[in-house]
Structure formats: C-alpha cells, structure tokens
Short mmCIF file of C-alpha atoms in Angstrom, two decimals:
data_model
loop_
_atom_site.label_atom_id
_atom_site.label_comp_id
_atom_site.label_asym_id
_atom_site.label_seq_id
_atom_site.Cartn_x
_atom_site.Cartn_y
_atom_site.Cartn_z
CA MET A 18 1.75 15.08 -24.70
CA GLY A 19 4.42 17.47 -23.41
CA ASN A 20 1.84 18.74 -20.91
CA MET A 21 3.34 18.20 -17.46
CA GLU A 22 0.06 17.25 -15.83
CA SER A 23 -0.68 14.47 -18.27
CA PHE A 24 2.80 12.99 -17.98
CA SER A 25 2.52 13.07 -14.18
CA GLU A 26 -0.69 11.08 -14.52
CA VAL A 27 0.99 8.57 -16.81
CA VAL A 28 3.92 8.12 -14.38
CA GLN A 29 1.49 7.65 -11.50
CA LEU A 30 -0.43 4.96 -13.44
CA MET A 31 2.88 3.34 -14.46
CA LYS A 32 3.88 3.16 -10.77
CA GLU A 33 0.50 1.65 -9.89
CA TYR A 34 1.10 -1.03 -12.55
CA VAL A 35 4.63 -1.79 -11.26
CA ARG A 36 3.26 -2.01 -7.72
CA THR A 37 1.30 -5.12 -8.78
CA GLN A 38 4.47 -6.73 -10.18
CA VAL A 39 6.96 -6.32 -7.33
CA SER A 40 7.09 -6.95 -3.59
CA ASP A 41 5.93 -4.21 -1.22
CA VAL A 42 9.50 -3.79 0.03
CA ALA A 43 10.80 -3.27 -3.53
CA TYR A 44 8.01 -0.82 -4.28
CA ASN A 45 8.59 1.21 -1.10
CA CYS A 46 12.39 1.22 -1.48
CA TRP A 47 12.69 2.10 -5.16
CA ILE A 48 9.58 2.58 -7.30
CA THR A 49 7.77 5.01 -5.02
CA PHE A 50 10.60 7.58 -5.36
CA ILE A 51 10.35 7.85 -9.15
CA GLU A 52 9.14 11.29 -10.28
CA PRO A 53 8.09 12.61 -13.68
CA VAL A 54 10.32 14.97 -15.67
CA LYS A 55 8.78 15.08 -19.17
CA PHE A 56 7.83 13.13 -22.25
CA GLU A 57 9.42 14.12 -25.55
CA ASN A 58 10.39 12.49 -28.84
CA GLY A 59 9.02 9.14 -27.70
CA LYS A 60 11.15 9.20 -24.51
CA ALA A 61 9.66 8.99 -21.05
CA ILE A 62 12.14 10.89 -18.86
CA ILE A 63 11.81 10.12 -15.16
CA TYR A 64 13.84 11.21 -12.14
CA ILE A 65 15.27 9.43 -9.13
CA LYS A 66 17.59 11.21 -6.72
CA THR A 67 20.82 9.18 -6.69
CA ALA A 68 22.89 7.31 -9.27
CA PHE A 69 22.80 4.31 -6.91
CA GLN A 70 18.97 4.24 -7.08
CA ARG A 71 19.10 4.66 -10.87
CA ASP A 72 21.46 1.68 -11.21
CA ILE A 73 19.11 -0.51 -9.17
CA LEU A 74 16.15 0.57 -11.33
CA LEU A 75 18.09 -0.10 -14.54
CA LYS A 76 19.34 -3.49 -13.38
CA GLN A 77 16.25 -4.88 -11.73
CA TYR A 78 13.10 -3.00 -12.65
CA LEU A 79 13.57 -1.41 -16.08
CA ASP A 80 11.54 -4.06 -17.93
CA LYS A 81 8.63 -3.65 -15.48
CA ILE A 82 8.77 0.16 -15.80
CA GLU A 83 8.76 -0.12 -19.61
CA THR A 84 5.83 -2.56 -19.54
CA GLY A 85 4.05 -0.21 -17.11
CA PHE A 86 4.38 2.73 -19.52
CA GLU A 87 3.25 0.56 -22.42
CA SER A 88 0.18 -0.66 -20.49
CA VAL A 89 -0.82 2.97 -19.76
CA LEU A 90 0.00 4.54 -23.13
CA GLY A 91 -0.76 1.63 -25.43
CA PHE A 92 2.63 1.95 -27.19
CA PRO A 93 6.24 1.24 -26.15
CA VAL A 94 8.49 4.14 -25.11
CA GLU A 95 12.18 4.52 -24.36
CA VAL A 96 12.70 5.12 -20.63
CA VAL A 97 15.41 7.58 -19.59
CA ILE A 98 16.25 7.90 -15.88
CA ALA A 99 17.70 11.25 -14.78
CA THR A 100 19.35 11.81 -11.37
CA GLU A 101 20.32 14.84 -9.32
CA GLU A 102 23.70 14.87 -11.10
CA ASN A 103 22.35 15.32 -14.60
CA ILE A 104 18.78 16.60 -14.21
CA LYS A 105 19.84 20.07 -15.42
CA GLU A 106 20.48 18.93 -18.98
CA TYR A 107 16.91 17.65 -19.18
CA LEU A 108 15.41 20.75 -17.57
CA ASP A 109 17.18 23.32 -19.79
CA SER A 110 15.02 22.30 -22.70
CA TYR A 111 11.93 22.32 -20.51
CA SER A 112 10.03 25.59 -21.00
CA PRO A 113 6.42 26.77 -21.35
CA GLU A 114 6.73 26.90 -25.16
CA ASN A 115 7.67 23.27 -25.62
CA SER A 116 5.82 21.87 -22.64
CA GLY A 117 2.44 22.38 -24.19
CA ASN A 118 1.18 24.38 -21.20
CA SER A 119 -0.98 27.41 -21.86
CA SER A 120 0.85 30.70 -21.38
CA GLU A 121 -1.14 31.85 -18.37
CA LYS A 122 -0.13 28.78 -16.40
CA GLU A 123 3.45 28.39 -15.23
CA PRO A 124 4.73 24.88 -15.88
CA GLU A 125 4.92 22.95 -12.66
CA SER A 126 8.35 21.93 -11.51
CA PRO A 127 8.80 18.44 -12.88
CA LEU A 128 9.90 17.30 -9.46
CA ASN A 129 6.70 18.35 -7.72
CA GLU A 130 4.09 15.96 -6.40
CA GLU A 131 2.21 14.19 -9.18
CA SER A 132 -0.62 16.49 -10.20
CA GLY A 133 -4.14 15.48 -9.39
CA ASN A 134 -3.11 13.92 -6.10
CA TYR A 135 -4.63 16.14 -3.50
CA ASP A 136 -3.12 16.70 -0.11
CA PHE A 137 -4.52 14.19 2.31
CA THR A 138 -6.26 16.62 4.66
CA PHE A 139 -9.66 16.70 6.34
CA ASP A 140 -10.80 19.28 3.77
CA THR A 141 -10.22 16.90 0.87
CA PHE A 142 -11.93 13.93 2.57
CA ILE A 143 -15.49 13.53 1.31
CA VAL A 144 -17.80 12.81 4.21
CA GLY A 145 -20.92 10.68 3.84
CA PRO A 146 -23.07 8.42 6.03
CA SER A 147 -20.59 5.52 5.58
CA ASN A 148 -17.63 7.34 7.16
CA ASN A 149 -18.85 10.39 9.11
CA PHE A 150 -18.29 8.83 12.54
CA ALA A 151 -14.70 7.80 11.69
CA TYR A 152 -14.11 11.27 10.21
CA ALA A 153 -15.40 13.04 13.35
CA ALA A 154 -13.31 10.79 15.63
CA CYS A 155 -10.12 11.45 13.61
CA LYS A 156 -10.79 15.17 13.62
CA ALA A 157 -11.28 15.16 17.40
CA VAL A 158 -7.98 13.27 17.83
CA ALA A 159 -6.12 15.64 15.48
CA THR A 160 -7.36 18.78 17.20
CA GLN A 161 -6.68 17.06 20.53
CA GLN A 162 -10.14 17.77 21.88
CA THR A 163 -10.38 14.35 23.46
CA GLY A 164 -8.15 12.03 25.41
CA SER A 165 -10.75 9.26 25.55
CA TYR A 166 -10.26 7.95 22.00
CA ASN A 167 -6.99 6.24 22.78
CA PRO A 168 -6.26 4.14 20.89
CA LEU A 169 -8.49 5.10 17.98
CA PHE A 170 -8.96 1.95 15.84
CA ILE A 171 -10.44 2.44 12.35
CA TYR A 172 -11.33 -0.65 10.33
CA GLY A 173 -12.91 -1.42 6.98
CA PRO A 174 -12.12 -2.84 3.53
CA SER A 175 -9.27 -1.55 1.39
CA GLY A 176 -9.70 1.62 -0.66
CA LEU A 177 -12.21 3.51 1.52
CA GLY A 178 -10.00 6.26 2.93
CA LYS A 179 -8.46 4.87 6.13
CA THR A 180 -4.96 5.90 5.03
CA HIS A 181 -6.31 9.31 3.94
CA LEU A 182 -7.66 9.88 7.48
CA LEU A 183 -4.35 8.85 9.08
CA MET A 184 -2.48 11.32 6.87
CA ALA A 185 -5.09 14.00 7.58
CA ILE A 186 -4.43 13.57 11.32
CA ALA A 187 -0.68 13.90 10.70
CA ASN A 188 -1.15 17.04 8.55
CA GLU A 189 -3.49 18.68 11.05
CA VAL A 190 -1.22 17.97 14.05
CA LYS A 191 1.78 19.29 12.08
CA LYS A 192 -0.13 22.50 11.42
CA GLN A 193 -1.51 23.00 14.95
CA HIS A 194 1.44 21.64 16.96
CA PRO A 195 4.63 21.75 14.86
CA GLU A 196 6.68 20.93 17.96
CA GLN A 197 5.10 17.47 18.33
CA THR A 198 6.75 14.30 17.05
CA ILE A 199 4.48 12.41 14.67
CA ILE A 200 5.41 8.91 13.60
CA SER A 201 3.33 7.53 10.75
CA VAL A 202 4.20 4.05 9.54
CA SER A 203 2.67 0.91 8.03
CA SER A 204 2.85 -2.20 10.19
CA GLU A 205 4.87 -3.77 7.35
CA THR A 206 7.53 -1.05 7.72
CA PHE A 207 7.47 -1.45 11.52
CA THR A 208 8.15 -5.19 11.06
CA ASN A 209 10.92 -4.63 8.47
CA GLU A 210 12.61 -2.02 10.66
CA LEU A 211 12.45 -4.34 13.67
CA ILE A 212 14.01 -7.22 11.68
CA ALA A 213 16.76 -4.86 10.46
CA ALA A 214 17.35 -3.56 14.02
CA ILE A 215 17.70 -7.10 15.37
CA GLN A 216 20.11 -8.06 12.58
CA THR A 217 22.26 -4.93 12.97
CA GLN A 218 22.03 -4.88 16.79
CA THR A 219 20.50 -1.38 16.81
CA ILE A 220 17.40 -2.27 18.81
CA ASN A 221 17.93 0.66 21.20
CA SER A 222 17.66 3.25 18.47
CA PHE A 223 14.57 1.40 17.17
CA HIS A 224 13.03 1.73 20.66
CA ASN A 225 13.98 5.39 20.89
CA LYS A 226 12.48 6.18 17.51
CA TYR A 227 9.03 4.79 18.32
CA ARG A 228 8.84 5.55 22.01
CA ARG A 229 9.47 9.27 21.65
CA ALA A 230 6.36 9.76 19.50
CA ASP A 231 3.71 12.24 20.67
CA ILE A 232 1.34 10.62 18.21
CA LEU A 233 1.84 7.18 16.63
CA LEU A 234 -0.14 6.33 13.49
CA VAL A 235 0.05 2.74 12.22
CA ASP A 236 -1.60 1.69 8.97
CA ASP A 237 -2.73 -1.91 8.32
CA ILE A 238 -1.97 -3.20 11.81
CA GLN A 239 -3.44 -6.61 10.79
CA PHE A 240 -0.07 -7.45 9.19
CA ILE A 241 1.55 -7.96 12.61
CA ALA A 242 -0.76 -10.95 13.13
CA GLY A 243 1.18 -14.12 13.90
CA LYS A 244 4.56 -12.36 13.99
CA GLU A 245 5.66 -12.95 17.57
CA SER A 246 8.64 -10.62 17.90
CA THR A 247 6.77 -7.79 16.13
CA GLN A 248 3.77 -8.21 18.46
CA GLU A 249 6.05 -8.31 21.49
CA GLU A 250 7.79 -5.11 20.39
CA PHE A 251 4.55 -3.37 19.49
CA PHE A 252 3.05 -4.34 22.86
CA HIS A 253 5.87 -2.57 24.74
CA THR A 254 5.79 0.46 22.42
CA PHE A 255 2.02 0.71 22.91
CA ASN A 256 2.30 0.47 26.71
CA GLU A 257 5.05 3.08 26.99
CA LEU A 258 3.14 5.60 24.87
CA TYR A 259 -0.23 4.86 26.45
CA GLN A 260 1.05 5.25 30.00
CA VAL A 261 2.31 8.76 29.33
CA GLY A 262 -0.91 9.76 27.54
CA LYS A 263 0.43 9.81 23.96
CA GLN A 264 -2.12 9.27 21.20
CA ILE A 265 -2.17 6.04 19.15
CA VAL A 266 -4.24 5.60 15.96
CA LEU A 267 -4.44 2.25 14.14
CA THR A 268 -6.14 1.10 10.94
CA SER A 269 -6.99 -2.42 9.87
CA ASP A 270 -9.08 -4.23 7.28
CA ARG A 271 -10.98 -5.97 10.11
CA PRO A 272 -11.82 -5.41 13.80
CA PRO A 273 -9.37 -6.71 16.45
CA LYS A 274 -11.57 -9.71 17.33
CA ASP A 275 -11.31 -10.95 13.72
CA ILE A 276 -7.49 -10.83 13.59
CA LYS A 277 -7.15 -14.40 14.75
CA THR A 278 -3.44 -14.63 15.55
CA LEU A 279 -3.26 -11.29 17.29
CA GLU A 280 -2.26 -11.89 20.92
CA ASP A 281 -5.12 -11.41 23.37
CA ARG A 282 -3.19 -8.77 25.32
CA LEU A 283 -3.00 -6.67 22.13
CA LYS A 284 -6.62 -7.39 21.15
CA SER A 285 -7.84 -6.09 24.48
CA ARG A 286 -5.63 -2.99 24.29
CA PHE A 287 -6.84 -2.18 20.79
CA GLU A 288 -10.37 -2.18 22.18
CA TRP A 289 -9.59 0.13 25.14
CA GLY A 290 -10.34 3.31 23.23
CA LEU A 291 -12.73 3.79 20.33
CA LEU A 292 -13.46 1.32 17.51
CA THR A 293 -15.01 2.81 14.39
CA ASP A 294 -15.62 1.30 10.98
CA ILE A 295 -15.74 2.74 7.47
CA SER A 296 -18.09 1.08 4.99
CA PRO A 297 -18.43 1.53 1.21
CA PRO A 298 -19.88 4.95 0.22
CA ASP A 299 -23.52 5.39 -0.83
CA PHE A 300 -24.50 6.57 -4.33
CA GLU A 301 -24.51 10.31 -3.50
CA THR A 302 -21.10 10.12 -1.84
CA ARG A 303 -19.74 8.22 -4.85
CA ILE A 304 -20.99 10.98 -7.18
CA ALA A 305 -19.37 13.62 -4.91
CA ILE A 306 -16.06 11.74 -4.99
CA ILE A 307 -16.04 11.51 -8.80
CA ASN A 308 -16.89 15.22 -9.11
CA ARG A 309 -14.18 16.23 -6.62
CA LYS A 310 -11.52 14.20 -8.42
CA ALA A 311 -12.64 15.60 -11.79
CA ASP A 312 -12.34 19.18 -10.43
CA LEU A 313 -8.85 18.45 -9.15
CA LEU A 314 -7.82 17.08 -12.51
CA GLN A 315 -9.53 19.99 -14.28
CA ILE A 316 -11.71 17.80 -16.44
CA LYS A 317 -15.44 18.11 -17.13
CA ILE A 318 -17.34 14.83 -16.96
CA PRO A 319 -21.02 14.93 -18.06
CA SER A 320 -23.48 13.89 -15.33
CA ASP A 321 -24.72 10.80 -17.22
CA VAL A 322 -21.10 9.55 -17.39
CA THR A 323 -20.58 10.31 -13.68
CA GLU A 324 -23.74 8.37 -12.79
CA PHE A 325 -22.71 5.46 -15.00
CA ILE A 326 -19.36 5.19 -13.16
CA ALA A 327 -21.00 5.59 -9.72
CA ASN A 328 -23.46 2.78 -10.51
CA ARG A 329 -20.77 0.37 -11.68
CA LEU A 330 -18.00 0.99 -9.10
CA ARG A 331 -19.64 0.68 -5.70
CA THR A 332 -17.19 -0.62 -3.17
CA ASN A 333 -13.90 1.20 -3.53
CA ILE A 334 -13.03 4.91 -3.59
CA ARG A 335 -9.64 4.23 -5.15
CA GLN A 336 -11.42 2.67 -8.13
CA LEU A 337 -13.66 5.74 -8.52
CA GLU A 338 -10.64 8.02 -8.54
CA GLY A 339 -8.79 5.66 -10.87
CA ALA A 340 -11.70 5.86 -13.33
CA VAL A 341 -11.48 9.67 -13.43
CA LYS A 342 -7.69 9.50 -13.91
CA LYS A 343 -8.06 7.06 -16.80
CA ILE A 344 -10.70 9.26 -18.44
CA LYS A 345 -8.35 12.24 -18.11
CA ALA A 346 -5.46 10.21 -19.60
CA ASN A 347 -7.67 9.15 -22.55
CA LYS A 348 -8.73 12.73 -23.12
CA LEU A 349 -5.13 14.00 -23.07
CA LEU A 350 -3.60 11.26 -25.15
CA VAL A 351 -6.38 10.69 -27.68
CA GLY A 352 -8.30 13.95 -27.39
CA ALA A 353 -11.57 12.06 -26.83
CA THR A 354 -14.44 13.71 -24.91
CA PRO A 355 -15.66 11.74 -21.86
CA SER A 356 -18.62 9.59 -22.94
CA ILE A 357 -20.56 6.56 -21.71
CA SER A 358 -18.64 4.30 -24.10
CA MET A 359 -15.30 5.62 -22.80
CA ALA A 360 -16.57 5.09 -19.24
CA GLN A 361 -17.59 1.51 -20.12
CA THR A 362 -14.06 0.74 -21.31
CA VAL A 363 -12.50 2.41 -18.27
CA VAL A 364 -14.78 0.61 -15.78
CA LYS A 365 -14.07 -2.70 -17.49
CA GLU A 366 -10.30 -2.09 -17.27
CA ILE A 367 -10.55 -1.17 -13.60
CA LEU A 368 -12.67 -4.18 -12.70
CA ASN A 369 -10.26 -6.45 -14.60
CA ASP A 370 -7.28 -4.78 -12.91
CA ASN A 371 -8.99 -5.37 -9.65
CA GLN A 372 -9.13 -9.10 -10.03
CA PRO A 373 -6.77 -10.17 -7.28
CA VAL A 374 -3.28 -9.84 -8.72
CA PRO A 375 -1.96 -13.34 -9.31
CA VAL A 376 -0.39 -13.80 -5.91
CA THR A 377 3.23 -14.67 -6.41
CA VAL A 378 4.77 -17.60 -4.62
CA GLU A 379 7.50 -15.20 -3.53
CA ARG A 380 5.02 -13.02 -1.66
CA ILE A 381 3.57 -16.05 0.15
CA ILE A 382 7.04 -17.28 1.15
CA GLU A 383 7.98 -13.76 2.38
CA GLU A 384 4.85 -13.48 4.54
CA VAL A 385 5.29 -17.00 5.99
CA ALA A 386 9.00 -16.34 6.66
CA LYS A 387 8.18 -13.19 8.65
CA THR A 388 5.52 -15.04 10.63
CA TYR A 389 7.92 -17.82 11.65
CA SER A 390 11.00 -15.58 12.06
CA VAL A 391 13.00 -17.43 9.41
CA SER A 392 14.26 -16.17 6.04
CA PRO A 393 12.74 -16.92 2.60
CA GLU A 394 16.09 -18.58 1.73
CA ASP A 395 15.68 -20.92 4.74
CA ILE A 396 12.28 -22.00 3.46
CA ARG A 397 13.65 -22.84 0.00
CA SER A 398 16.80 -24.47 1.42
CA GLN A 399 17.45 -28.06 2.50
CA LYS A 400 17.67 -27.08 6.21
CA ARG A 401 15.55 -29.29 8.45
CA SER A 402 15.25 -27.56 11.84
CA ALA A 403 11.76 -27.87 13.35
CA GLN A 404 10.93 -24.16 12.89
CA ILE A 405 12.11 -24.06 9.25
CA SER A 406 10.33 -27.34 8.38
CA LEU A 407 7.08 -26.03 9.87
CA ALA A 408 7.42 -22.73 7.98
CA ARG A 409 8.19 -24.63 4.76
CA GLN A 410 5.17 -26.94 5.09
CA THR A 411 2.94 -23.96 5.90
CA ALA A 412 4.20 -22.08 2.83
CA ILE A 413 3.67 -25.14 0.58
CA TYR A 414 0.12 -25.55 1.91
CA ILE A 415 -0.74 -21.85 1.38
CA VAL A 416 0.78 -21.80 -2.12
CA ARG A 417 -1.41 -24.79 -3.01
CA GLU A 418 -4.53 -23.21 -1.43
CA VAL A 419 -4.11 -19.75 -2.96
CA THR A 420 -2.62 -20.45 -6.40
CA GLN A 421 -4.00 -23.97 -7.07
CA MET A 422 -0.67 -24.80 -8.74
CA SER A 423 0.02 -28.47 -9.33
CA MET A 424 2.61 -30.42 -7.32
CA ALA A 425 5.56 -30.36 -9.73
CA PRO A 426 5.72 -26.55 -10.17
CA ILE A 427 5.28 -26.11 -6.40
CA GLY A 428 8.26 -28.45 -5.88
CA GLU A 429 10.30 -26.32 -8.32
CA GLU A 430 9.50 -23.16 -6.33
CA PHE A 431 10.67 -24.81 -3.11
CA GLY A 432 14.25 -25.58 -4.09
CA GLY A 433 13.48 -28.36 -6.61
CA ARG A 434 11.68 -30.71 -4.21
CA ASP A 435 10.00 -33.77 -5.76
CA HIS A 436 6.29 -34.53 -6.09
CA SER A 437 6.14 -36.91 -3.12
CA THR A 438 7.75 -34.35 -0.75
CA ILE A 439 5.05 -31.80 -1.65
CA VAL A 440 2.26 -34.37 -1.19
CA TYR A 441 3.75 -35.31 2.21
CA ALA A 442 3.92 -31.64 3.29
CA LEU A 443 0.28 -31.07 2.30
CA THR A 444 -0.88 -34.19 4.14
CA GLN A 445 1.03 -33.24 7.30
CA MET A 446 -0.35 -29.73 7.22
CA LYS A 447 -3.96 -30.91 6.73
CA LYS A 448 -3.56 -33.20 9.77
CA MET A 449 -2.11 -30.37 11.82
CA ILE A 450 -4.90 -27.94 10.87
CA ASP A 451 -7.50 -30.48 12.05
CA THR A 452 -5.88 -30.83 15.47
CA ASP A 453 -4.17 -27.49 16.10
CA GLN A 454 -6.46 -24.45 16.23
CA ARG A 455 -3.56 -21.99 16.38
CA GLN A 456 -1.96 -23.35 13.20
CA LYS A 457 -5.33 -23.07 11.44
CA GLU A 458 -5.63 -19.42 12.57
CA ILE A 459 -2.06 -18.61 11.47
CA ILE A 460 -2.85 -19.97 8.00
CA ASP A 461 -6.19 -18.10 7.80
CA ASP A 462 -4.52 -14.82 8.78
CA ILE A 463 -1.63 -15.24 6.33
CA ILE A 464 -4.06 -16.00 3.48
CA LYS A 465 -6.20 -12.96 4.39
CA ASN A 466 -3.14 -10.70 4.59
CA ILE A 467 -1.88 -11.90 1.22
CA LYS A 468 -5.23 -11.53 -0.52
CA ASN A 469 -5.90 -8.10 0.99
CA ARG A 470 -2.60 -6.58 -0.05
#
C-alpha cells in the first residue's frame, strides 16, 4: 500500500467523495489543493501548501476527509496533514525501499499530479462519431486556422469531455503561442469573482483581467442564467473581446435556446459562431476509452470485463474512467485480478454513486441567492424587502420541489419559520408561476442547474 500510484488514486477518490459533500466554492477553495504524500502505518499523509489552509481543513473538513478515505478503503485511517513548513520530515523516510515501488522505477514526487490523470490534450481525447465534429472545431480554434468559429459553443450532458476539450485548447495555444493570454474559468468562478469585485470595489481590475484575454474559455456557461449582474458583465466582456477579434469558447449542458433565463442579447451572440454538440459515445468508443484509461493506470483488464463495463455504463465517460480506477484500487488494495464479478460490484457502486447526490438545502439557497443578488443569510433572516421576500419564497418552493421535504423541516431550514408561513410561500409561488412566465423560467433554470451540478 506504500506504492505512490495507488495512494494517489485513493486520494483522488477521497476528493471525489468530499466533492459530493461540500459546496463547489468550498471544494474549489480547499479540497482541490490536497495532494498525496504517502500511506504508512495506518496513516494517510496528505499535503496542503500553507498552515492556514491546513487549519481550515482540520477545523471544517477533517470529518468529511476521514469519511472519504474510509469509503474508498473500507477501513478508517488516521489523517495527517503536512504543509510546506514540515513536509521534509515526512519525505525523509520516503524512499524506493519503503515505498513499495519496483527498483527500476523512480518513486514519483509525492507532490506531483495524481497518477493516472492524463494531461488534457487533443492526443489524449478519444475521438468517435459522437464527438468528432466538436473535436475538429476545437482543434481548428486551438491552431488558429479559423476566425469564423467565434464564439465556439459546445454543448452536451455532463461527463462527455467538454472540459477536456477546453483544457486541450488551452494546452495547445500555450504550446504554439506562449505569448498569448489564456483565461480559462468556470462561469461559477466568474460569478464569484464578480461578486467579490463588487464587494471590495475592485471592479476595474476584474474588467482588466477578463478583457485582456487573447482567448477566453468558459466552462458551464449555463450557470450565469438568471443572474442579472453576471450576464451584464459577461455581455460587455464578450463584446470587447469579440470586437477586437479575440477567440471565445463556451461549454454548456444545453444549447443557448434552452437556457431559458439567458438574456436574448446573449443568446443571439452565443449563436453567432459555431454551435456543436457532444453526445454519449458509441460502444466502440466506450471500449477504446476503457482501454486507454487502463493503459494509463498500467493495469490489464480482460476483454470480457471491458465489454461488460462498456455495456453497462453507456452515457458518461467519467463513469467509465471511474470504473477502471476502482478496479485498479481493488487490485492494489486486495490483490484481486479484474473479473466480471469485480466489474459487477464496481458498476453497481458507480451507478449508486451516480444517483443525484441528495441536493442540500444550502446549495439551493446559495443558487437562489446568486440569482436574486441577495445573500444566503438574507434569505434565512427575518428581513422583508421585496427582493429578499421573493428570493426566500423561490428558495422555499424549489426546496419543496427538489427534496420533497415536509413543511416543518423546511421551516427549520429557513430561520425557524412556522408551518403556515411555508404553506403561504408555496401558495404564493404557485400563483406567481401560473401568471409570470419569467418566474417560471427562473425556477426551471435554477432546478436544472442544481440537478446538473
């Protein structure tokens, strides 16, 4: 178990577990920066750069990290968090002899990228009939052979490689044109940065950051739906870049016309260039993806097992790769050879994992708050301004729709409001949805965004 590769895998799977338990902001601020060091004497030693980050992890996320390790390994471990200050004492004892690596292979630096995660380049993207047009368009944009695909808008369900293509464009441009400024961001980050810039009165530096891009890549643009100030800001950023011929590439889980609360002026701009979709891969492509991931992870999977996985997991590349990772983890931790029965267990786990994560009330309130430009605290508070009341009633309605919770627990979540207040909010919102098309669209978009996280 000292083997560096296997521990990297375990840390990666732990992070994926924690991702389902915390907000996106928490994940992106803290959890994503955790790196593997080693596993020894029942201790999982992980690294995060600063003591400040370590303290946050210890105070707020340690129990989730521990549960994450236990869910991957099947037994509890003690978690030790090293930082830049004290990493040396953990590394001194880290050598080829006690790391379990074979002598011909140097141990990887424990602070490297997690093993088995390939670079997101065009070479590592597996092309098939379901994605070849999107692939060709991205390649043309990256090698700057065309100015007519601007913006390039790629849409399709989660887990099919849209983010991989965005990163491949960034990597290719970096290689061919190192002097160019590439800005690659999720629309969630764009929104959070804008909110922070407004609060700290640094909107000029926010403008400068985005408007000096030679190429702007935005993942999951559907999350700006309904958020007025974000759409306003993005509209101006888009125009400035477009007018001077800078390239813009956007991804979304649906085409612009289906993002209901996206302003028409943005919808039309998103359709100016090229729209291309990615659909789930066919059987042959799924087999190729499993084989590629197995090669990367240096594991041999018999063809009957590969076919079994490809037949069961049909709609999501991330799931296919997850299956290979889990098989590798089983092999390393238990020494079992990949078999159909192991694949059955793995597929079952993945399909169960993939049941929509119970959507937390907190996530709904966060999304609604951003849409109405109020804070989550406002929504839970006793404040009664028109904007806050509307946001609160919307959040109550969505919580009821998505979680099917009963009235009393919903009241608890919203600052201890009583049963009749919740019933009143739901009644008001139902009336409004029947008469106000825009409110109905806002609610539909928020529900879609929450479920597609």
